[in-house]
Amino acid sequence: MDIRTRMLPAAEAAARIVLEIPDSALDAPTPCPDWDVRTLASHLILWTGRGETAAHRLPPTGPGEDHDFTAEAGWAERFAEQARKTAEAWQDPAAWEGNTSLTGNKEGMPAGFIGGILLVEWVMHGWDLAVATGREPAFPPAVVEAAWEQVSAMAEMSREYGVFGAEVPVPGDAPLLDRVLGKAGRDPSWRP
């Protein structure tokens, strides 16, 4: 599957979710332990921005993980614009060649792996934010298929590094998004 063609629809779906977050929900819990909606949204904003610099092989700029992007007026609209810019940067076939980094590490990792991380971030954290705020994530089927492919490939290593939790058993006939979530350590039935 050509994940490159799935980047823009994944970014657009995540942007729709973020744009629908009411200010009153920023302190709500999420499926990510110890992260409320505000912290998770800020995490997604940070790494989406770094995704664009990674596509262009530039060092990351701007604030770090502890920055509260939601405290800034227009934060959701800026995220939607950044998500689109990041996805568009990954439309260039050259973005997928060689190594790059989200953190500025000079050695980096294979660009295809980094692109996969971004797609998974948009789907997983998009889902997290949607269920935390009582919304439907509404990812296109092709995006969910790409997320399944990426999560299946990175699950073991992601668990080793503490990025994914233990796999949550999900029936084989469950919707594919539920199986993606379970593979990544999310309980598809989680609700606040």
CSV table of C-alpha atoms in Angstrom, one decimal:
chain,number,residue,atom,x,y,z
A,1,MET,CA,0.0,0.0,0.0
A,2,ASP,CA,1.3,3.5,-0.9
A,3,ILE,CA,1.0,5.2,2.5
A,4,ARG,CA,2.0,8.5,0.8
A,5,THR,CA,-1.5,8.8,-0.7
A,6,ARG,CA,-3.1,8.2,2.8
A,7,MET,CA,-1.2,11.1,4.5
A,8,LEU,CA,-3.5,13.9,3.5
A,9,PRO,CA,-6.8,12.2,4.2
A,10,ALA,CA,-5.4,11.1,7.6
A,11,ALA,CA,-4.3,14.7,8.4
A,12,GLU,CA,-7.6,16.1,7.3
A,13,ALA,CA,-9.5,13.6,9.5
A,14,ALA,CA,-7.4,14.5,12.5
A,15,ALA,CA,-7.8,18.2,11.8
A,16,ARG,CA,-11.7,17.8,11.7
A,17,ILE,CA,-11.5,16.1,15.1
A,18,VAL,CA,-9.3,18.8,16.6
A,19,LEU,CA,-11.4,21.6,15.2
A,20,GLU,CA,-14.5,20.1,17.0
A,21,ILE,CA,-12.9,20.1,20.4
A,22,PRO,CA,-14.8,22.4,22.7
A,23,ASP,CA,-12.8,24.5,25.1
A,24,SER,CA,-14.9,23.0,27.9
A,25,ALA,CA,-13.4,19.6,27.1
A,26,LEU,CA,-9.7,20.5,27.4
A,27,ASP,CA,-9.4,19.1,30.9
A,28,ALA,CA,-11.3,15.9,30.1
A,29,PRO,CA,-9.4,12.5,30.4
A,30,THR,CA,-8.2,10.6,27.4
A,31,PRO,CA,-7.3,7.0,26.7
A,32,CYS,CA,-3.7,8.1,27.2
A,33,PRO,CA,-3.0,7.6,30.9
A,34,ASP,CA,-2.1,10.9,32.7
A,35,TRP,CA,-2.9,13.0,29.6
A,36,ASP,CA,-6.0,15.2,29.4
A,37,VAL,CA,-7.3,16.6,26.1
A,38,ARG,CA,-5.2,19.7,26.4
A,39,THR,CA,-1.9,17.7,26.9
A,40,LEU,CA,-2.8,15.3,24.1
A,41,ALA,CA,-3.8,18.0,21.7
A,42,SER,CA,-0.5,19.8,22.4
A,43,HIS,CA,1.4,16.6,21.9
A,44,LEU,CA,-0.3,16.1,18.5
A,45,ILE,CA,0.4,19.7,17.5
A,46,LEU,CA,4.1,19.5,18.4
A,47,TRP,CA,4.8,16.2,16.5
A,48,THR,CA,2.7,17.3,13.5
A,49,GLY,CA,4.9,20.4,13.1
A,50,ARG,CA,8.0,18.3,13.5
A,51,GLY,CA,6.7,16.0,10.8
A,52,GLU,CA,6.9,18.8,8.3
A,53,THR,CA,10.5,19.6,9.2
A,54,ALA,CA,11.3,15.8,9.0
A,55,ALA,CA,9.9,15.6,5.5
A,56,HIS,CA,12.2,18.5,4.5
A,57,ARG,CA,15.2,17.2,6.4
A,58,LEU,CA,15.3,20.3,8.6
A,59,PRO,CA,16.0,20.4,12.4
A,60,PRO,CA,13.0,20.8,14.6
A,61,THR,CA,12.2,24.3,15.8
A,62,GLY,CA,9.8,25.8,18.3
A,63,PRO,CA,8.7,24.9,21.7
A,64,GLY,CA,9.0,21.4,23.3
A,65,GLU,CA,6.7,18.8,24.7
A,66,ASP,CA,5.8,20.8,27.8
A,67,HIS,CA,4.3,23.7,25.8
A,68,ASP,CA,0.5,24.2,26.0
A,69,PHE,CA,-0.4,25.0,22.4
A,70,THR,CA,-4.1,25.2,23.4
A,71,ALA,CA,-3.5,28.3,25.5
A,72,GLU,CA,-2.9,30.2,22.2
A,73,ALA,CA,-5.9,31.8,20.4
A,74,GLY,CA,-6.7,29.9,17.2
A,75,TRP,CA,-4.8,26.8,18.1
A,76,ALA,CA,-7.1,24.3,16.5
A,77,GLU,CA,-7.1,26.2,13.2
A,78,ARG,CA,-3.4,26.5,13.3
A,79,PHE,CA,-3.2,22.7,13.9
A,80,ALA,CA,-5.5,22.1,10.9
A,81,GLU,CA,-3.2,24.3,8.7
A,82,GLN,CA,-0.1,22.6,10.0
A,83,ALA,CA,-1.5,19.1,9.5
A,84,ARG,CA,-2.3,19.9,5.9
A,85,LYS,CA,1.2,21.4,5.3
A,86,THR,CA,2.8,18.4,6.9
A,87,ALA,CA,0.8,15.9,4.8
A,88,GLU,CA,1.6,17.9,1.7
A,89,ALA,CA,5.3,17.8,2.5
A,90,TRP,CA,5.1,14.0,2.6
A,91,GLN,CA,3.5,14.0,-0.9
A,92,ASP,CA,7.0,14.5,-2.3
A,93,PRO,CA,8.5,11.1,-3.1
A,94,ALA,CA,11.9,12.4,-2.0
A,95,ALA,CA,10.5,12.8,1.6
A,96,TRP,CA,10.3,9.0,1.7
A,97,GLU,CA,13.9,8.4,0.7
A,98,GLY,CA,16.9,7.9,3.1
A,99,ASN,CA,16.7,8.7,6.8
A,100,THR,CA,15.2,11.6,8.6
A,101,SER,CA,14.3,12.5,12.2
A,102,LEU,CA,11.4,14.1,14.2
A,103,THR,CA,13.8,15.0,17.0
A,104,GLY,CA,16.9,16.3,15.2
A,105,ASN,CA,18.9,13.1,15.7
A,106,LYS,CA,21.6,13.3,13.0
A,107,GLU,CA,21.4,9.5,12.2
A,108,GLY,CA,17.7,9.5,12.0
A,109,MET,CA,15.5,6.6,11.0
A,110,PRO,CA,14.2,5.4,7.6
A,111,ALA,CA,12.0,8.1,6.3
A,112,GLY,CA,9.2,5.6,5.5
A,113,PHE,CA,9.1,4.6,9.2
A,114,ILE,CA,8.9,8.3,10.2
A,115,GLY,CA,6.0,8.9,7.7
A,116,GLY,CA,4.3,5.8,9.2
A,117,ILE,CA,4.7,7.3,12.7
A,118,LEU,CA,3.0,10.5,11.6
A,119,LEU,CA,0.0,8.6,10.0
A,120,VAL,CA,-0.4,6.5,13.2
A,121,GLU,CA,-0.2,9.7,15.4
A,122,TRP,CA,-3.0,11.2,13.4
A,123,VAL,CA,-5.2,8.1,13.6
A,124,MET,CA,-4.4,7.0,17.2
A,125,HIS,CA,-4.5,10.4,18.8
A,126,GLY,CA,-7.3,11.6,16.5
A,127,TRP,CA,-9.3,8.6,17.9
A,128,ASP,CA,-8.2,9.5,21.5
A,129,LEU,CA,-9.4,13.0,21.1
A,130,ALA,CA,-12.6,12.1,19.4
A,131,VAL,CA,-13.7,9.6,22.1
A,132,ALA,CA,-12.5,11.8,24.9
A,133,THR,CA,-14.8,14.6,23.6
A,134,GLY,CA,-17.8,12.4,22.6
A,135,ARG,CA,-17.2,12.5,18.8
A,136,GLU,CA,-16.9,9.9,16.1
A,137,PRO,CA,-13.5,9.8,14.5
A,138,ALA,CA,-14.7,9.1,10.9
A,139,PHE,CA,-11.5,8.0,9.3
A,140,PRO,CA,-11.7,7.0,5.7
A,141,PRO,CA,-11.4,3.2,5.2
A,142,ALA,CA,-8.1,3.6,3.2
A,143,VAL,CA,-6.6,5.5,6.1
A,144,VAL,CA,-7.6,2.9,8.6
A,145,GLU,CA,-6.1,0.2,6.3
A,146,ALA,CA,-2.8,2.2,6.2
A,147,ALA,CA,-2.9,2.6,10.0
A,148,TRP,CA,-3.4,-1.2,10.4
A,149,GLU,CA,-0.4,-1.9,8.1
A,150,GLN,CA,1.8,0.6,10.0
A,151,VAL,CA,0.7,-0.4,13.5
A,152,SER,CA,1.2,-4.1,12.7
A,153,ALA,CA,4.8,-3.4,11.5
A,154,MET,CA,5.8,-1.2,14.4
A,155,ALA,CA,3.8,-2.7,17.4
A,156,GLU,CA,6.5,-4.9,18.8
A,157,MET,CA,9.2,-2.2,18.7
A,158,SER,CA,6.8,0.4,20.0
A,159,ARG,CA,5.9,-1.7,23.0
A,160,GLU,CA,9.7,-2.2,23.7
A,161,TYR,CA,10.1,1.6,23.9
A,162,GLY,CA,6.9,2.1,25.9
A,163,VAL,CA,5.1,4.0,23.0
A,164,PHE,CA,2.3,1.4,22.8
A,165,GLY,CA,0.8,-0.4,25.7
A,166,ALA,CA,0.2,-4.2,25.9
A,167,GLU,CA,-2.0,-5.4,23.1
A,168,VAL,CA,-5.7,-5.3,24.0
A,169,PRO,CA,-7.5,-8.5,22.7
A,170,VAL,CA,-10.0,-7.5,20.0
A,171,PRO,CA,-12.2,-10.1,18.0
A,172,GLY,CA,-10.9,-10.8,14.6
A,173,ASP,CA,-14.2,-9.8,13.1
A,174,ALA,CA,-14.3,-6.4,14.9
A,175,PRO,CA,-14.1,-3.3,12.7
A,176,LEU,CA,-10.6,-2.7,11.5
A,177,LEU,CA,-10.2,0.5,13.5
A,178,ASP,CA,-10.9,-1.4,16.7
A,179,ARG,CA,-8.2,-3.9,15.7
A,180,VAL,CA,-5.8,-1.1,15.0
A,181,LEU,CA,-6.5,0.3,18.5
A,182,GLY,CA,-6.2,-3.0,20.2
A,183,LYS,CA,-2.9,-3.8,18.4
A,184,ALA,CA,-1.6,-0.4,19.6
A,185,GLY,CA,-2.7,-1.1,23.2
A,186,ARG,CA,-5.9,0.9,23.2
A,187,ASP,CA,-9.2,-0.4,24.4
A,188,PRO,CA,-11.7,0.4,21.6
A,189,SER,CA,-14.5,0.5,24.2
A,190,TRP,CA,-12.8,3.2,26.3
A,191,ARG,CA,-15.0,6.1,27.2
A,192,PRO,CA,-14.5,9.0,29.7
